[in-house]
PDB file of C-alpha atoms in Angstrom:
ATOM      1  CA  UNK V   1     164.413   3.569  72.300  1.00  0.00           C
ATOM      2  CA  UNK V   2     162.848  -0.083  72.561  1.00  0.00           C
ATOM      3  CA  UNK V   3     159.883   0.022  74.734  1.00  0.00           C
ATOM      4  CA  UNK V   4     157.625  -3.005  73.952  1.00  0.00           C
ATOM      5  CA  UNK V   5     157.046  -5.756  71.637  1.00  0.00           C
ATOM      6  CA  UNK V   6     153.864  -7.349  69.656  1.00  0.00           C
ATOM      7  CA  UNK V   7     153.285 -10.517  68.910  1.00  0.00           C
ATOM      8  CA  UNK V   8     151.412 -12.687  66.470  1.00  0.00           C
ATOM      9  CA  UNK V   9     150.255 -15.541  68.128  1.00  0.00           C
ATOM     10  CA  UNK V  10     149.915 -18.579  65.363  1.00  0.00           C
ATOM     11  CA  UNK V  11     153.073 -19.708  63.979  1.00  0.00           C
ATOM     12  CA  UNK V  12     154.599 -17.508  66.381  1.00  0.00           C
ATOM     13  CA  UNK V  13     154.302 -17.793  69.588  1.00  0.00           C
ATOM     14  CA  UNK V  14     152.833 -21.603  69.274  1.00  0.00           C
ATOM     15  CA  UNK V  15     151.974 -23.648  66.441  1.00  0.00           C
ATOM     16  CA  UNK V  16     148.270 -23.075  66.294  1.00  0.00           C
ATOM     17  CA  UNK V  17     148.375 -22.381  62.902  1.00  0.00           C
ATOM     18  CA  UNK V  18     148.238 -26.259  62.056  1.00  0.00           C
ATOM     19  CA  UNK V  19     144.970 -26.749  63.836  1.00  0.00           C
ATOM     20  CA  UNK V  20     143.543 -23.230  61.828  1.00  0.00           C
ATOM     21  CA  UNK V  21     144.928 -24.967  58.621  1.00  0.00           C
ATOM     22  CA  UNK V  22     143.929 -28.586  59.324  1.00  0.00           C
ATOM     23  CA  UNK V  23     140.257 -27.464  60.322  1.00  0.00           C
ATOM     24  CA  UNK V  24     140.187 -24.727  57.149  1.00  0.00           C
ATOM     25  CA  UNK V  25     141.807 -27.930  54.845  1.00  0.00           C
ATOM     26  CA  UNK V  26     138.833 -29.976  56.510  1.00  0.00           C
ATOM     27  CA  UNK V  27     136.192 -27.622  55.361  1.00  0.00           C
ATOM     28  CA  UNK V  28     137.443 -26.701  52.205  1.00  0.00           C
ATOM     29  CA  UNK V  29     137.086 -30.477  51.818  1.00  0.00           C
ATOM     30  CA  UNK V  30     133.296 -30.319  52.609  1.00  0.00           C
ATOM     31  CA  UNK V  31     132.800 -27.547  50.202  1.00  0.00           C
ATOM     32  CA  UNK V  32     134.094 -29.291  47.350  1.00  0.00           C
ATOM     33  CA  UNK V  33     137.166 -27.287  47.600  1.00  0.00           C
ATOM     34  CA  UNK V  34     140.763 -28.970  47.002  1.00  0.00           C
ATOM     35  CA  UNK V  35     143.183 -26.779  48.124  1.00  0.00           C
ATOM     36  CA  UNK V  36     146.880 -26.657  47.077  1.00  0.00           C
ATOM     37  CA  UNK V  37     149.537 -26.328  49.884  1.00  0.00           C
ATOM     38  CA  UNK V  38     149.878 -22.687  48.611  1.00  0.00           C
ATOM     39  CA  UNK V  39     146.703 -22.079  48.944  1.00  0.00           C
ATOM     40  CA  UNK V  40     146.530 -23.432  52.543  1.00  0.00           C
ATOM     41  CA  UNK V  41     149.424 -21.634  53.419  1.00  0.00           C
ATOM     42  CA  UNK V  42     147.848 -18.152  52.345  1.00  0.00           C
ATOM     43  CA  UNK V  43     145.248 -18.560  55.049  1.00  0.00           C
ATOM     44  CA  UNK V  44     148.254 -17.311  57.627  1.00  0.00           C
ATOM     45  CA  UNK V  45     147.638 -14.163  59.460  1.00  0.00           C
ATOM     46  CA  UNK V  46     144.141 -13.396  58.164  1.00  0.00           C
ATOM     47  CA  UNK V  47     140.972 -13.042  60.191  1.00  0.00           C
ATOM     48  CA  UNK V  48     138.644 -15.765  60.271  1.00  0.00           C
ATOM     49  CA  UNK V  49     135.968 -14.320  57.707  1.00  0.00           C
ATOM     50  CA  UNK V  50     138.644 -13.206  55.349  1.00  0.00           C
ATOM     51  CA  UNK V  51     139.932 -17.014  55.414  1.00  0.00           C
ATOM     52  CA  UNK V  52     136.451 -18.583  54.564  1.00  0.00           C
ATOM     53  CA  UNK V  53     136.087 -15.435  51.935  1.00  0.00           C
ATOM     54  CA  UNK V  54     139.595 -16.776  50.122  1.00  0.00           C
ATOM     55  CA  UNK V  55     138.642 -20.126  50.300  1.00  0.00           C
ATOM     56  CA  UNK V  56     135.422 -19.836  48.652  1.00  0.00           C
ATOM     57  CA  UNK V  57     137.419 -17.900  45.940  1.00  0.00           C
ATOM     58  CA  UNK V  58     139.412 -20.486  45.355  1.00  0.00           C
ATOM     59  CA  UNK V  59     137.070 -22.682  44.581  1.00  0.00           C
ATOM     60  CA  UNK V  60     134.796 -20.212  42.594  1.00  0.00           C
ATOM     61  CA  UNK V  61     131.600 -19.952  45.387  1.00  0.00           C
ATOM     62  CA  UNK V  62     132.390 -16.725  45.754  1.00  0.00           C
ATOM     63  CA  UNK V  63     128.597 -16.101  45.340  1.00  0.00           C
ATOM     64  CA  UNK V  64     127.122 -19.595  46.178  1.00  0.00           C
ATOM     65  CA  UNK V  65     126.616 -19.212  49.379  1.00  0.00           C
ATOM     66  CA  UNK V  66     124.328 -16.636  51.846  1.00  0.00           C
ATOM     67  CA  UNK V  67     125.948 -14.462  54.851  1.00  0.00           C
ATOM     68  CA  UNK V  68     124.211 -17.001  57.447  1.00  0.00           C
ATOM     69  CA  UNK V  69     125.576 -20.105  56.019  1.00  0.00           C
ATOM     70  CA  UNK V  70     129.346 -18.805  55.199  1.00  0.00           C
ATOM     71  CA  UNK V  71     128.842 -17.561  59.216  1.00  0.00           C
ATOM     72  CA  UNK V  72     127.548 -21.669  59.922  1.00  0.00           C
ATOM     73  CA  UNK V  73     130.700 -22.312  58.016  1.00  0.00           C
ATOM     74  CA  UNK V  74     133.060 -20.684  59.766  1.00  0.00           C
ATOM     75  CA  UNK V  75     131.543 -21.405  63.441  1.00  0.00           C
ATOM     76  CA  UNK V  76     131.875 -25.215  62.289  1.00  0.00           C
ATOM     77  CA  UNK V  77     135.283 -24.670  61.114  1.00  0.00           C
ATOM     78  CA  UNK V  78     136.058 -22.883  65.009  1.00  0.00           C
ATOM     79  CA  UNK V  79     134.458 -25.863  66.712  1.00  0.00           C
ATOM     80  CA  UNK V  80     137.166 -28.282  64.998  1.00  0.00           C
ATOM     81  CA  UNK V  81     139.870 -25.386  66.225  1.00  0.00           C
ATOM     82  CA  UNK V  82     138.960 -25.500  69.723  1.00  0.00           C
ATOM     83  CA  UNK V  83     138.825 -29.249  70.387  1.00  0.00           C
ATOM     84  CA  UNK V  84     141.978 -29.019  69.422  1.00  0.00           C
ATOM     85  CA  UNK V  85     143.044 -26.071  71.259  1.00  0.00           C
ATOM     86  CA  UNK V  86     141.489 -27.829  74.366  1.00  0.00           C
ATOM     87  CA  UNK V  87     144.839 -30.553  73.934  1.00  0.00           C
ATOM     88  CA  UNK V  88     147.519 -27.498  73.771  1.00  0.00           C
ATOM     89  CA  UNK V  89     149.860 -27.221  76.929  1.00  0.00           C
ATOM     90  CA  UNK V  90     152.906 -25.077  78.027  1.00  0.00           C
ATOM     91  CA  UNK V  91     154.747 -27.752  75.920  1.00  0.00           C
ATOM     92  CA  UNK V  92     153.285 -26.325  73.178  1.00  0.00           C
ATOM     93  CA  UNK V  93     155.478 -22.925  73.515  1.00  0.00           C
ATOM     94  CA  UNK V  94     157.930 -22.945  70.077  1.00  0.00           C
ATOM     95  CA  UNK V  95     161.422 -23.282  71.154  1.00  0.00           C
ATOM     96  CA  UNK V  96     163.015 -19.428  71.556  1.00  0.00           C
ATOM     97  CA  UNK V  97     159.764 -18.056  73.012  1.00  0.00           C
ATOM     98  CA  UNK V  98     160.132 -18.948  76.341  1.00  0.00           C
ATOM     99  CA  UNK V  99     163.486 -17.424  77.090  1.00  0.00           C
ATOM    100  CA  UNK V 100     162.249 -14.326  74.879  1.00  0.00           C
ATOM    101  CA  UNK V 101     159.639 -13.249  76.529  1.00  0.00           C
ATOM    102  CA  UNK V 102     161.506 -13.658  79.756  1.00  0.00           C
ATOM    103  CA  UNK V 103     164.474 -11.409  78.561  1.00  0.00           C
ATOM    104  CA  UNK V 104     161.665  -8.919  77.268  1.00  0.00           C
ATOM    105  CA  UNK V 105     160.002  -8.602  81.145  1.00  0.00           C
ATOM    106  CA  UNK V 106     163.286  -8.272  82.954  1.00  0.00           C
ATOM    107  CA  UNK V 107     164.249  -5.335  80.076  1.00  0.00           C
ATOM    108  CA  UNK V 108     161.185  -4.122  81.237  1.00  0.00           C
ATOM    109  CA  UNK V 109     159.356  -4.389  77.627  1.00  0.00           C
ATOM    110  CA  UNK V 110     155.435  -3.803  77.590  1.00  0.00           C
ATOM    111  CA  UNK V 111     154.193  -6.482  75.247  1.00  0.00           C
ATOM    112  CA  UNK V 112     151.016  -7.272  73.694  1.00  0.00           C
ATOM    113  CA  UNK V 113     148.908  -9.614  71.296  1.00  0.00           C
ATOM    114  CA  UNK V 114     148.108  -8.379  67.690  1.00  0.00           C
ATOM    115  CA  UNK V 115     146.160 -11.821  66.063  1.00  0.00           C
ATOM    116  CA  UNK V 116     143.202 -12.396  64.497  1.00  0.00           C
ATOM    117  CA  UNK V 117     142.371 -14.876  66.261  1.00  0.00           C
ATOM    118  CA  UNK V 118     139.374 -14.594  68.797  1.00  0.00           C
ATOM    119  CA  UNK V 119     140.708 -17.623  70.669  1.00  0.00           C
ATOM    120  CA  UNK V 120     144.063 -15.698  71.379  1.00  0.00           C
ATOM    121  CA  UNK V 121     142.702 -15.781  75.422  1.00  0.00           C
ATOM    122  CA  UNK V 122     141.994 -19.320  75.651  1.00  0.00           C
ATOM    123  CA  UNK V 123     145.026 -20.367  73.841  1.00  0.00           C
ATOM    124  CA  UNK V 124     147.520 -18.119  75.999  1.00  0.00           C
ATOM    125  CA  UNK V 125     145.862 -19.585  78.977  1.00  0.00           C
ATOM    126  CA  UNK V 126     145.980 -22.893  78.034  1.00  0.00           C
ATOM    127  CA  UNK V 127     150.053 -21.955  77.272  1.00  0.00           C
ATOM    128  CA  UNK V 128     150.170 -20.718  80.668  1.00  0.00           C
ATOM    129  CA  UNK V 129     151.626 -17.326  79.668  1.00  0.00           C
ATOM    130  CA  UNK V 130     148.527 -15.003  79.673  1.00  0.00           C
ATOM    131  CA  UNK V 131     150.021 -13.091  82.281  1.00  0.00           C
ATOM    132  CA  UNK V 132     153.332 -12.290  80.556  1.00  0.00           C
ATOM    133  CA  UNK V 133     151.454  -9.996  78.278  1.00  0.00           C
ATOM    134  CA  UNK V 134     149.728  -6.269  78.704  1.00  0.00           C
ATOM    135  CA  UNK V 135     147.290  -6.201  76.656  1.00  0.00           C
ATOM    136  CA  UNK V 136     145.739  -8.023  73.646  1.00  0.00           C
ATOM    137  CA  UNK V 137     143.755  -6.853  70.259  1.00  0.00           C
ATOM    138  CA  UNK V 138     140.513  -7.405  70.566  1.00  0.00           C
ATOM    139  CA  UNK V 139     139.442  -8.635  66.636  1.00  0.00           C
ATOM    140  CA  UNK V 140     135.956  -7.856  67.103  1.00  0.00           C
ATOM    141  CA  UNK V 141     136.986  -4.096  67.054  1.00  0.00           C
ATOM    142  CA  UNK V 142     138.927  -4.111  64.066  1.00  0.00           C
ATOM    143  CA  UNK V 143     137.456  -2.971  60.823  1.00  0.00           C
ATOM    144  CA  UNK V 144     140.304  -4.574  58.372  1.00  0.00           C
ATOM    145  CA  UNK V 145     142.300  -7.450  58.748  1.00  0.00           C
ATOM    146  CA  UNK V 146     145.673  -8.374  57.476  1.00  0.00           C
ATOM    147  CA  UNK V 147     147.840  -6.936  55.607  1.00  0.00           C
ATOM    148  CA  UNK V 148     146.093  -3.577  56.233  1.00  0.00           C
ATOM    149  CA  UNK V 149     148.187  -2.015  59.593  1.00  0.00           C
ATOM    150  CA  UNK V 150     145.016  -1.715  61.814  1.00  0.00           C
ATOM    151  CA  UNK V 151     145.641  -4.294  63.948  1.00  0.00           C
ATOM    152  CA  UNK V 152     149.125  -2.960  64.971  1.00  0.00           C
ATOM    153  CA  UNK V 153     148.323   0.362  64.800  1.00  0.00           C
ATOM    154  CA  UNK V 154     145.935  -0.722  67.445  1.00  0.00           C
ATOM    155  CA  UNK V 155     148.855  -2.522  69.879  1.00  0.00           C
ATOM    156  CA  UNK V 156     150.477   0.528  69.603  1.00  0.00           C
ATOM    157  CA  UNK V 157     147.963   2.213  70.587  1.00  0.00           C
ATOM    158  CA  UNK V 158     146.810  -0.266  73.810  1.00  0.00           C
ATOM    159  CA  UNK V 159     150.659  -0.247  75.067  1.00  0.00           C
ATOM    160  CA  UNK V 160     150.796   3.848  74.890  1.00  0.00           C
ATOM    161  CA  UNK V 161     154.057   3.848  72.657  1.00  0.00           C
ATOM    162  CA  UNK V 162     155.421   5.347  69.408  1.00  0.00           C
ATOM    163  CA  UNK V 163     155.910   3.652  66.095  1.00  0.00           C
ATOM    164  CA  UNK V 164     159.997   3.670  66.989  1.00  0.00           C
ATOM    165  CA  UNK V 165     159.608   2.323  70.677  1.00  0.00           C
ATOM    166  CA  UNK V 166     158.032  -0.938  69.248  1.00  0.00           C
ATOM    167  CA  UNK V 167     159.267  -4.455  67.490  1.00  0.00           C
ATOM    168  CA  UNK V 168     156.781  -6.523  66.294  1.00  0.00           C
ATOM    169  CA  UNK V 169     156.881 -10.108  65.419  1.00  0.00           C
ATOM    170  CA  UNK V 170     155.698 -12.110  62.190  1.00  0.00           C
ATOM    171  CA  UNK V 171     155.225 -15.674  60.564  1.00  0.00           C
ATOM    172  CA  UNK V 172     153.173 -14.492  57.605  1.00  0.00           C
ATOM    173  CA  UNK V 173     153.225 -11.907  54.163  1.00  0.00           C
ATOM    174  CA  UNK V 174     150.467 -10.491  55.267  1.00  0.00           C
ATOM    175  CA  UNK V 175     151.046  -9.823  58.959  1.00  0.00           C
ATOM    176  CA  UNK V 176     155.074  -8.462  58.311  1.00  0.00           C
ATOM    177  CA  UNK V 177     152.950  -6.342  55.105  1.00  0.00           C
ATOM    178  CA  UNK V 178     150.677  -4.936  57.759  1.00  0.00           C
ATOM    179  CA  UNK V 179     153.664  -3.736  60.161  1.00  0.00           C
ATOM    180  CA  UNK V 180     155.692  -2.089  57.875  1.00  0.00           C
ATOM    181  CA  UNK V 181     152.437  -0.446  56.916  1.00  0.00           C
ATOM    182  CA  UNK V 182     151.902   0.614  60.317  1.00  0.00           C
ATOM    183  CA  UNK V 183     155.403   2.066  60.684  1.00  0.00           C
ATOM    184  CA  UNK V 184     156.923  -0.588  63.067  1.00  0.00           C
ATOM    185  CA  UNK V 185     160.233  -2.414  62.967  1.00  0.00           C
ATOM    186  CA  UNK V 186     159.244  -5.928  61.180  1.00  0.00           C
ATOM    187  CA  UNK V 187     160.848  -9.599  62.523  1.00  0.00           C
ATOM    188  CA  UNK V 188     160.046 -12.178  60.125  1.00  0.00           C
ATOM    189  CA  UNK V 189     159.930 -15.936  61.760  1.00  0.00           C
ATOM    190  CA  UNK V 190     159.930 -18.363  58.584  1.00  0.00           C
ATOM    191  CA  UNK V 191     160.554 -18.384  54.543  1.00  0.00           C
ATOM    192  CA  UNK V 192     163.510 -15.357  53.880  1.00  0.00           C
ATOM    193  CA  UNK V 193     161.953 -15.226  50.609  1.00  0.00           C
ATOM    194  CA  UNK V 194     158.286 -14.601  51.546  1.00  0.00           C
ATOM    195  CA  UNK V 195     159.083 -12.228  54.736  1.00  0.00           C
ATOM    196  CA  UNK V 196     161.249  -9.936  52.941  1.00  0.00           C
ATOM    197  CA  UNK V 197     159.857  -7.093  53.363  1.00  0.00           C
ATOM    198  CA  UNK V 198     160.915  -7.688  57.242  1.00  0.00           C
ATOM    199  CA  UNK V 199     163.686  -5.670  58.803  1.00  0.00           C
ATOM    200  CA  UNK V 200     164.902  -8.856  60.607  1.00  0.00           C
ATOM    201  CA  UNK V 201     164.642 -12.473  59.719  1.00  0.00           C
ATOM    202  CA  UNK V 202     164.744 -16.055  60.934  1.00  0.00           C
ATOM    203  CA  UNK V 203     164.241 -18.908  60.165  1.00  0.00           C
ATOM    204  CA  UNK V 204     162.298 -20.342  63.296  1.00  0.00           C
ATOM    205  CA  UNK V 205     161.706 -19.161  66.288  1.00  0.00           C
ATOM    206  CA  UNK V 206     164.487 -20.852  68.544  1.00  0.00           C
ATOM    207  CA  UNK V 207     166.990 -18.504  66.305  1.00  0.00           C
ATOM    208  CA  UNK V 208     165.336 -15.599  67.918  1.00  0.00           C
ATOM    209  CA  UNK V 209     167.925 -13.605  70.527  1.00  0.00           C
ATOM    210  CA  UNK V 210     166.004 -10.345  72.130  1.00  0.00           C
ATOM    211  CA  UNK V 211     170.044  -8.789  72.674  1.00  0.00           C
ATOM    212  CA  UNK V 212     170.740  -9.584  68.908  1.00  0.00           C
ATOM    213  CA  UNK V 213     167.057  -8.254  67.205  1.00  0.00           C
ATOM    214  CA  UNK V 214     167.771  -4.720  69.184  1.00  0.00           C
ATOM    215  CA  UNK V 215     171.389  -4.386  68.297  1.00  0.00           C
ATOM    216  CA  UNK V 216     169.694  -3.959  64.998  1.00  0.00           C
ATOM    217  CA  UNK V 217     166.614  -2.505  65.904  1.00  0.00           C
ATOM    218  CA  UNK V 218     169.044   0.044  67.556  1.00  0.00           C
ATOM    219  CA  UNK V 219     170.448   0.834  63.592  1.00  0.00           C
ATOM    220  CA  UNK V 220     167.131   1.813  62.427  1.00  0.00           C
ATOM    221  CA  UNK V 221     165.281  -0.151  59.425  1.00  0.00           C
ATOM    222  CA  UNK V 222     167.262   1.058  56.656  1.00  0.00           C
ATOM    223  CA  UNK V 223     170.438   0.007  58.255  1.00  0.00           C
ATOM    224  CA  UNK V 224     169.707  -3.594  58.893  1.00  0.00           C
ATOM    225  CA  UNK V 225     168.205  -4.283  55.919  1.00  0.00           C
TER     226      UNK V 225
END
């Protein structure tokens, strides 16, 4: 039986994930690093760290630089996040999400963060919807990011429900990787291609219908696939 959902937050809940790729495209930029839009878009999902990390691999500095100065690096990449963060409103809700999360509270759904973004607080304020949610994952207690199921395991955990009471939702590989690795019941938001390893799939989020993901949820994973 459904008891809760978990959310990504970038791509998913809001489009954030322009101002992580914009200030990562920026830097790369800085480092001599010309990234192709594939590239780019295989920052989604992934912790902060791990970004700079694939970055740098991309552009073979994998060993160039010290641990202080990929941290300066990726402090100077957050600073370019958050003044744009700072211009995000309620209006910057994706269409769907709104009317989701409203169904989910009067269903009576627990629902919590699972991002790797340390800014998730600020930005859900700044959305106005802080309050909608239980809990959130706190990154700085996670020990592996994206794909590995840590961070969901972890969501789980902080709502007090089983792998089959939960739905969680994705716009990246990595993140729908990482819940079917915990166990959970996978949506996909985005390419059908790239998030097929989720157990439900749209194309963006205003296709998303909480009545019509737990019909299916309701058949089990193997059914709806």
């Amino acid at each position: 039986m459904l008891k809760g959902l978990i959310f990504d937050l970038d791509g998913v809940l809001t489009d954030s994930a322009k101002f992580h790729l914009a200030a990562w495209n920026n830097l790369a930029q800085e480092l001599g690093i010309n990234l192709t839009s594939a590239q780019l878009d295989s920052l989604r999902g992934i912790s902060r760290m791990d970004s700079l990390n694939l970055i740098l691999h991309y552009g073979n500095q994998e060993d160039k630089y010290t641990s202080e100065q990929k941290d300066k690096f990726a402090e100077q990449k957050n600073e370019k996040f958050l003044q744009q963060v700072q211009t995000m409103t309620p209006q910057d809700i994706l269409p769907g999400i709104s009317d989701l999360l409203r169904d989910a509270q009067d269903a009576g759904l627990k629902m919590c963060i699972a991002s790797a973004s340390k800014n998730a607080p600020k930005i859900l304020n700044k959305l106005g919807i802080a309050d909608q949610f239980d809990d959130i994952v706190d990154p700085a207690t996670l020990h592996r990011g994206k794909p590995d199921p840590e961070i969901y395991v972890k969501a789980q955990e902080l709502l007090g429900l089983a792998t089959d009471e939960v739905i969680s939702f994705e716009d990246a590989a990595a993140g729908v990787e990482a819940i079917k690795a915990a166990g959970q019941f996978a949506v996909g938001i985005g390419n059908r291609q790239l998030l097929k390893q989720a157990d439900y799939i749209v194309t963006t989020t205003k296709e998303l219908k909480l009545d019509e993901i737990m019909a299916v949820f309701a058949k089990g994973p193997e059914e709806s696939r």
